[in-house]
């Protein structure tokens, strides 16, 4: 009678992993990280499951309510539940395919109820719907869904170009409106500046004339006091005649023909006297 004796074999499982041990094809137990002894060749470690968070990127094409086809990118973050490692190993052949199928189902039942702009605004709602669906289904298979993220919403290239043109046209319209408003303000300010300049110019002319009148009045008074027998009218005649000859000298340089006789000088005297020898307040003659 012969007795068969097996040997113990040492198996090591890495950190954040769990090993599945079978005994002649039948599930025996789960071994955690670190060294573990199994009876070889009756027992063997048939597989290892990672307990770390993994990410599955899913790209799904669907159509919006306004008949625009878009590519929706979804990132699913999941991990194996340690206590349910048996279900994760034996109940699903391909967990990634199962997750991808449920993502397709949620995306293609949610996006078609939204228009394109609404889909962009509702990325969080779409991600939440995918998360709730996957959590309710995958927990029975030993998987915990940590989070789902809608990473991309990409319409067709022509749709993108048209959206950019619409946005550019709106921006140009706003820019034209702002430019017109700026031109309006600029014209108003220019008009105000011109009015202010004319006002100040008028004030300057008025002050200049006032200074001339005051200077003439002072000159006449001083000359009348210093020269005996001279009347203010005599002084004004001399001043006007002097101004008249200065004017002739200046105008003569421009080849102009002017009438010149004693009557003209007398007429000029009367006109200038009436214009310059009266003050602006009461019209009082400065020679009196």
C-alpha positions as a Markdown table, in Angstrom:
| # | Residue | x | y | z |
|---|---|---|---|---|
| 1 | Unk | 0.0 | 0.0 | 0.0 |
| 2 | Unk | 1.5 | 3.3 | -1.1 |
| 3 | Unk | 0.7 | 6.7 | 0.4 |
| 4 | Unk | 0.9 | 9.8 | -1.7 |
| 5 | Unk | 2.1 | 12.9 | 0.1 |
| 6 | Unk | 1.9 | 16.4 | -1.4 |
| 7 | Unk | 4.2 | 19.3 | -0.7 |
| 8 | Unk | 3.6 | 22.7 | 0.6 |
| 9 | Unk | 4.2 | 25.5 | -1.9 |
| 10 | Unk | 4.7 | 29.1 | -0.9 |
| 11 | Unk | 2.8 | 31.7 | -2.9 |
| 12 | Unk | 3.2 | 35.5 | -2.5 |
| 13 | Unk | 0.5 | 38.0 | -3.3 |
| 14 | Unk | 1.5 | 41.6 | -3.9 |
| 15 | Unk | 0.2 | 44.6 | -1.9 |
| 16 | Unk | -3.4 | 45.6 | -2.8 |
| 17 | Unk | -4.1 | 42.3 | -4.5 |
| 18 | Unk | -6.1 | 39.2 | -3.6 |
| 19 | Unk | -5.4 | 35.7 | -4.9 |
| 20 | Unk | -8.0 | 33.1 | -5.9 |
| 21 | Unk | -7.0 | 29.5 | -4.8 |
| 22 | Unk | -8.7 | 26.5 | -6.4 |
| 23 | Unk | -8.5 | 22.9 | -5.2 |
| 24 | Unk | -8.6 | 20.6 | -8.3 |
| 25 | Unk | -10.7 | 23.2 | -10.2 |
| 26 | Unk | -13.0 | 24.0 | -7.3 |
| 27 | Unk | -12.8 | 27.3 | -5.4 |
| 28 | Unk | -11.0 | 26.9 | -2.1 |
| 29 | Unk | -10.3 | 30.2 | -0.6 |
| 30 | Unk | -9.0 | 33.8 | -1.1 |
| 31 | Unk | -5.5 | 34.7 | 0.0 |
| 32 | Unk | -4.5 | 38.3 | 0.9 |
| 33 | Unk | -1.3 | 40.1 | 0.3 |
| 34 | Unk | 1.9 | 38.5 | 1.6 |
| 35 | Unk | 3.1 | 34.8 | 1.7 |
| 36 | Unk | 0.6 | 32.0 | 1.8 |
| 37 | Unk | 1.1 | 28.2 | 1.8 |
| 38 | Unk | -0.9 | 25.9 | -0.6 |
| 39 | Unk | -0.8 | 22.2 | -1.1 |
| 40 | Unk | 0.7 | 21.6 | -4.5 |
| 41 | Unk | -0.2 | 20.2 | -7.0 |
| 42 | Unk | -3.7 | 19.8 | -5.6 |
| 43 | Unk | -4.1 | 23.5 | -5.0 |
| 44 | Unk | -3.1 | 26.4 | -7.2 |
| 45 | Unk | -3.5 | 30.2 | -7.4 |
| 46 | Unk | -5.6 | 30.6 | -10.5 |
| 47 | Unk | -5.8 | 34.3 | -10.5 |
| 48 | Unk | -5.1 | 37.6 | -8.8 |
| 49 | Unk | -7.4 | 40.6 | -8.6 |
| 50 | Unk | -6.2 | 44.1 | -8.0 |
| 51 | Unk | -7.8 | 46.1 | -5.2 |
| 52 | Unk | -6.6 | 49.4 | -6.5 |
| 53 | Unk | -8.9 | 51.9 | -8.2 |
| 54 | Unk | -8.9 | 51.4 | -12.0 |
| 55 | Unk | -10.1 | 53.6 | -14.8 |
| 56 | Unk | -12.0 | 52.6 | -17.9 |
| 57 | Unk | -12.3 | 55.2 | -20.7 |
| 58 | Unk | -15.4 | 54.7 | -22.8 |
| 59 | Unk | -16.1 | 56.6 | -26.0 |
| 60 | Unk | -19.7 | 56.6 | -27.2 |
| 61 | Unk | -21.3 | 58.2 | -30.2 |
| 62 | Unk | -24.9 | 59.4 | -30.0 |
| 63 | Unk | -27.3 | 62.0 | -31.3 |
| 64 | Unk | -28.8 | 65.0 | -29.6 |
| 65 | Unk | -32.4 | 66.2 | -29.7 |
| 66 | Unk | -31.5 | 68.7 | -32.4 |
| 67 | Unk | -30.0 | 65.9 | -34.6 |
| 68 | Unk | -26.3 | 66.6 | -33.9 |
| 69 | Unk | -24.1 | 63.6 | -33.6 |
| 70 | Unk | -21.5 | 63.9 | -30.9 |
| 71 | Unk | -18.8 | 61.7 | -29.4 |
| 72 | Unk | -19.2 | 61.4 | -25.6 |
| 73 | Unk | -16.1 | 60.4 | -23.6 |
| 74 | Unk | -16.8 | 58.9 | -20.1 |
| 75 | Unk | -14.2 | 57.9 | -17.6 |
| 76 | Unk | -15.4 | 55.2 | -15.1 |
| 77 | Unk | -13.3 | 54.7 | -12.0 |
| 78 | Unk | -14.0 | 51.4 | -10.2 |
| 79 | Unk | -12.4 | 48.9 | -7.9 |
| 80 | Unk | -12.9 | 45.3 | -6.6 |
| 81 | Unk | -14.6 | 44.9 | -3.2 |
| 82 | Unk | -12.4 | 42.7 | -1.1 |
| 83 | Unk | -15.3 | 40.9 | 0.5 |
| 84 | Unk | -16.9 | 40.2 | -2.9 |
| 85 | Unk | -13.8 | 39.1 | -4.7 |
| 86 | Unk | -15.4 | 35.7 | -5.4 |
| 87 | Unk | -18.2 | 37.4 | -7.4 |
| 88 | Unk | -15.7 | 39.6 | -9.2 |
| 89 | Unk | -13.7 | 36.6 | -10.4 |
| 90 | Unk | -16.4 | 34.0 | -11.1 |
| 91 | Unk | -19.5 | 35.9 | -12.1 |
| 92 | Unk | -18.1 | 38.1 | -14.8 |
| 93 | Unk | -16.0 | 37.1 | -17.8 |
| 94 | Unk | -15.1 | 40.6 | -18.8 |
| 95 | Unk | -16.1 | 43.3 | -16.3 |
| 96 | Unk | -14.8 | 46.1 | -18.6 |
| 97 | Unk | -17.2 | 45.0 | -21.4 |
| 98 | Unk | -20.1 | 44.9 | -18.8 |
| 99 | Unk | -19.3 | 48.4 | -17.6 |
| 100 | Unk | -19.0 | 49.7 | -21.2 |
| 101 | Unk | -22.4 | 48.2 | -22.2 |
| 102 | Unk | -24.1 | 50.0 | -19.3 |
| 103 | Unk | -22.4 | 53.3 | -20.1 |
| 104 | Unk | -23.6 | 53.0 | -23.7 |
| 105 | Unk | -27.1 | 52.3 | -22.5 |
| 106 | Unk | -27.2 | 55.4 | -20.2 |
| 107 | Unk | -25.6 | 57.8 | -22.6 |
| 108 | Unk | -27.8 | 56.8 | -25.5 |
| 109 | Unk | -30.9 | 57.1 | -23.4 |
| 110 | Unk | -30.0 | 60.5 | -21.8 |
| 111 | Unk | -28.3 | 62.6 | -24.5 |
| 112 | Unk | -31.1 | 62.2 | -27.2 |
| 113 | Unk | -33.5 | 64.1 | -24.8 |
| 114 | Unk | -31.2 | 67.1 | -24.8 |
| 115 | Unk | -30.2 | 69.7 | -27.3 |
| 116 | Unk | -26.5 | 70.3 | -28.0 |
| 117 | Unk | -26.1 | 73.4 | -25.8 |
| 118 | Unk | -28.1 | 71.7 | -23.0 |
| 119 | Unk | -25.8 | 68.6 | -23.2 |
| 120 | Unk | -22.8 | 70.8 | -22.7 |
| 121 | Unk | -24.5 | 72.4 | -19.7 |
| 122 | Unk | -25.6 | 69.1 | -18.2 |
| 123 | Unk | -22.3 | 67.1 | -18.1 |
| 124 | Unk | -22.6 | 66.7 | -14.3 |
| 125 | Unk | -26.2 | 65.3 | -14.7 |
| 126 | Unk | -25.0 | 62.8 | -17.3 |
| 127 | Unk | -22.1 | 61.7 | -15.2 |
| 128 | Unk | -24.5 | 61.3 | -12.2 |
| 129 | Unk | -26.9 | 59.2 | -14.2 |
| 130 | Unk | -24.1 | 56.9 | -15.4 |
| 131 | Unk | -22.8 | 56.6 | -11.8 |
| 132 | Unk | -26.2 | 55.7 | -10.3 |
| 133 | Unk | -26.8 | 53.0 | -13.0 |
| 134 | Unk | -23.4 | 51.4 | -12.6 |
| 135 | Unk | -23.5 | 51.4 | -8.8 |
| 136 | Unk | -26.8 | 49.6 | -8.7 |
| 137 | Unk | -25.7 | 47.0 | -11.2 |
| 138 | Unk | -22.0 | 46.3 | -10.5 |
| 139 | Unk | -22.3 | 45.9 | -6.8 |
| 140 | Unk | -23.9 | 42.5 | -7.4 |
| 141 | Unk | -20.7 | 41.5 | -9.3 |
| 142 | Unk | -18.3 | 42.5 | -6.6 |
| 143 | Unk | -17.3 | 45.9 | -8.1 |
| 144 | Unk | -17.7 | 49.3 | -6.5 |
| 145 | Unk | -18.0 | 52.3 | -8.8 |
| 146 | Unk | -16.0 | 55.1 | -7.3 |
| 147 | Unk | -16.8 | 57.9 | -9.7 |
| 148 | Unk | -17.8 | 58.6 | -13.3 |
| 149 | Unk | -16.7 | 61.7 | -15.3 |
| 150 | Unk | -17.8 | 63.0 | -18.6 |
| 151 | Unk | -14.4 | 64.0 | -20.0 |
| 152 | Unk | -15.4 | 65.0 | -23.6 |
| 153 | Unk | -18.4 | 66.1 | -25.7 |
| 154 | Unk | -17.1 | 66.4 | -29.2 |
| 155 | Unk | -19.6 | 67.3 | -32.1 |
| 156 | Unk | -18.7 | 67.0 | -35.7 |
| 157 | Unk | -15.9 | 69.2 | -37.1 |
| 158 | Unk | -18.4 | 71.1 | -39.3 |
| 159 | Unk | -20.7 | 71.7 | -36.3 |
| 160 | Unk | -17.8 | 73.0 | -34.3 |
| 161 | Unk | -16.9 | 75.4 | -37.1 |
| 162 | Unk | -20.5 | 76.7 | -37.4 |
| 163 | Unk | -20.7 | 77.2 | -33.6 |
| 164 | Unk | -17.4 | 79.2 | -33.7 |
| 165 | Unk | -18.7 | 81.3 | -36.5 |
| 166 | Unk | -21.9 | 82.1 | -34.6 |
| 167 | Unk | -19.9 | 83.0 | -31.6 |
| 168 | Unk | -17.6 | 85.1 | -33.6 |
| 169 | Unk | -20.5 | 87.0 | -35.3 |
| 170 | Unk | -22.0 | 87.7 | -31.9 |
| 171 | Unk | -18.7 | 89.0 | -30.6 |
| 172 | Unk | -18.3 | 91.2 | -33.7 |
| 173 | Unk | -21.8 | 92.6 | -33.1 |
| 174 | Unk | -21.0 | 93.4 | -29.5 |
| 175 | Unk | -17.7 | 95.0 | -30.6 |
| 176 | Unk | -19.5 | 97.2 | -33.2 |
| 177 | Unk | -22.0 | 98.3 | -30.6 |
| 178 | Unk | -19.2 | 99.3 | -28.2 |
| 179 | Unk | -17.3 | 101.0 | -31.0 |
| 180 | Unk | -20.4 | 103.0 | -31.9 |
| 181 | Unk | -21.0 | 104.0 | -28.3 |
| 182 | Unk | -17.3 | 105.1 | -28.0 |
| 183 | Unk | -17.7 | 107.2 | -31.2 |
| 184 | Unk | -20.8 | 108.8 | -29.8 |
| 185 | Unk | -19.0 | 109.7 | -26.5 |
| 186 | Unk | -16.0 | 111.0 | -28.5 |
| 187 | Unk | -18.2 | 113.3 | -30.7 |
| 188 | Unk | -20.1 | 114.6 | -27.6 |
| 189 | Unk | -16.8 | 115.3 | -25.8 |
| 190 | Unk | -15.4 | 117.0 | -29.0 |
| 191 | Unk | -18.5 | 119.2 | -29.2 |
| 192 | Unk | -18.2 | 120.1 | -25.6 |
| 193 | Unk | -14.6 | 120.9 | -25.9 |
| 194 | Unk | -15.2 | 123.1 | -29.0 |
| 195 | Unk | -18.0 | 125.0 | -27.2 |
| 196 | Unk | -15.7 | 125.5 | -24.2 |
| 197 | Unk | -12.9 | 126.7 | -26.5 |
| 198 | Unk | -15.2 | 129.2 | -28.2 |
| 199 | Unk | -16.5 | 130.4 | -24.9 |
| 200 | Unk | -12.9 | 130.9 | -23.6 |
| 201 | Unk | -11.9 | 132.6 | -26.9 |
| 202 | Unk | -14.8 | 135.0 | -26.6 |
| 203 | Unk | -13.8 | 135.8 | -23.0 |
| 204 | Unk | -10.3 | 136.4 | -24.2 |
| 205 | Unk | -11.5 | 138.8 | -26.9 |
| 206 | Unk | -13.7 | 140.7 | -24.5 |
| 207 | Unk | -10.8 | 141.1 | -22.0 |
| 208 | Unk | -8.5 | 142.2 | -24.8 |
| 209 | Unk | -11.0 | 144.9 | -25.9 |
| 210 | Unk | -11.5 | 146.0 | -22.3 |
| 211 | Unk | -7.7 | 146.3 | -21.9 |
| 212 | Unk | -7.4 | 148.4 | -25.1 |
| 213 | Unk | -10.2 | 150.7 | -23.9 |
| 214 | Unk | -8.7 | 151.0 | -20.5 |
| 215 | Unk | -5.2 | 151.7 | -22.0 |
| 216 | Unk | -6.6 | 154.4 | -24.3 |
| 217 | Unk | -8.5 | 156.0 | -21.5 |
| 218 | Unk | -5.4 | 156.1 | -19.4 |
| 219 | Unk | -3.2 | 157.5 | -22.2 |
| 220 | Unk | -5.8 | 160.2 | -23.0 |
| 221 | Unk | -6.1 | 161.3 | -19.4 |
| 222 | Unk | -2.3 | 161.4 | -18.8 |
| 223 | Unk | -1.6 | 163.3 | -22.1 |
| 224 | Unk | -4.3 | 165.9 | -21.3 |
| 225 | Unk | -2.8 | 166.5 | -17.9 |
| 226 | Unk | 0.8 | 166.9 | -19.1 |
| 227 | Unk | 0.1 | 169.1 | -22.2 |
| 228 | Unk | -1.6 | 172.4 | -21.5 |
| 229 | Unk | -4.5 | 173.3 | -23.8 |
| 230 | Unk | -4.8 | 169.7 | -25.2 |
| 231 | Unk | -8.2 | 168.3 | -25.1 |
| 232 | Unk | -9.0 | 164.6 | -25.0 |
| 233 | Unk | -10.4 | 164.9 | -28.5 |
| 234 | Unk | -7.1 | 166.3 | -29.8 |
| 235 | Unk | -5.3 | 163.3 | -28.2 |
| 236 | Unk | -7.6 | 160.8 | -29.8 |
| 237 | Unk | -7.2 | 162.4 | -33.2 |
| 238 | Unk | -3.4 | 162.0 | -32.9 |
| 239 | Unk | -3.8 | 158.4 | -31.8 |
| 240 | Unk | -6.2 | 157.5 | -34.5 |
| 241 | Unk | -4.1 | 159.1 | -37.2 |
| 242 | Unk | -1.1 | 157.2 | -36.0 |
| 243 | Unk | -3.0 | 153.9 | -36.1 |
| 244 | Unk | -4.3 | 154.8 | -39.5 |
| 245 | Unk | -0.8 | 155.2 | -40.9 |
| 246 | Unk | 0.3 | 152.0 | -39.3 |
| 247 | Unk | -2.6 | 150.2 | -41.0 |
| 248 | Unk | -1.7 | 151.7 | -44.4 |
| 249 | Unk | 1.9 | 150.5 | -43.9 |
| 250 | Unk | 0.8 | 147.0 | -43.2 |
| 251 | Unk | -1.8 | 146.8 | -45.9 |
| 252 | Unk | 0.5 | 148.3 | -48.5 |
| 253 | Unk | 2.7 | 145.2 | -48.4 |
| 254 | Unk | -0.2 | 143.1 | -49.9 |
| 255 | Unk | -0.8 | 145.2 | -53.1 |
| 256 | Unk | -4.3 | 146.4 | -52.1 |
| 257 | Unk | -5.8 | 149.7 | -53.4 |
| 258 | Unk | -7.4 | 151.8 | -50.6 |
| 259 | Unk | -9.1 | 155.2 | -50.8 |
| 260 | Unk | -7.0 | 157.9 | -49.1 |
| 261 | Unk | -8.0 | 161.4 | -48.5 |
| 262 | Unk | -8.7 | 163.7 | -45.5 |
| 263 | Unk | -12.4 | 162.9 | -45.5 |
| 264 | Unk | -11.5 | 159.2 | -45.2 |
| 265 | Unk | -9.4 | 159.9 | -42.1 |
| 266 | Unk | -12.2 | 162.0 | -40.5 |
| 267 | Unk | -14.8 | 159.3 | -41.4 |
| 268 | Unk | -12.5 | 156.6 | -39.9 |
| 269 | Unk | -12.1 | 158.8 | -36.8 |
| 270 | Unk | -15.8 | 158.9 | -36.2 |
| 271 | Unk | -16.3 | 155.2 | -36.8 |
| 272 | Unk | -13.5 | 154.1 | -34.5 |
| 273 | Unk | -14.5 | 156.6 | -31.9 |
| 274 | Unk | -18.0 | 155.2 | -31.8 |
| 275 | Unk | -16.7 | 151.6 | -31.7 |
| 276 | Unk | -13.9 | 151.8 | -29.2 |
| 277 | Unk | -14.5 | 154.7 | -27.0 |
| 278 | Unk | -17.6 | 153.4 | -25.3 |
| 279 | Unk | -17.6 | 151.0 | -22.4 |
| 280 | Unk | -19.7 | 147.8 | -22.4 |
| 281 | Unk | -21.8 | 148.6 | -19.3 |
| 282 | Unk | -23.6 | 151.9 | -19.9 |
| 283 | Unk | -22.4 | 153.1 | -23.3 |
| 284 | Unk | -20.7 | 156.2 | -21.7 |
| 285 | Unk | -18.3 | 158.2 | -24.0 |
| 286 | Unk | -14.7 | 158.0 | -22.8 |
| 287 | Unk | -13.9 | 161.4 | -24.1 |
| 288 | Unk | -16.5 | 163.2 | -22.0 |
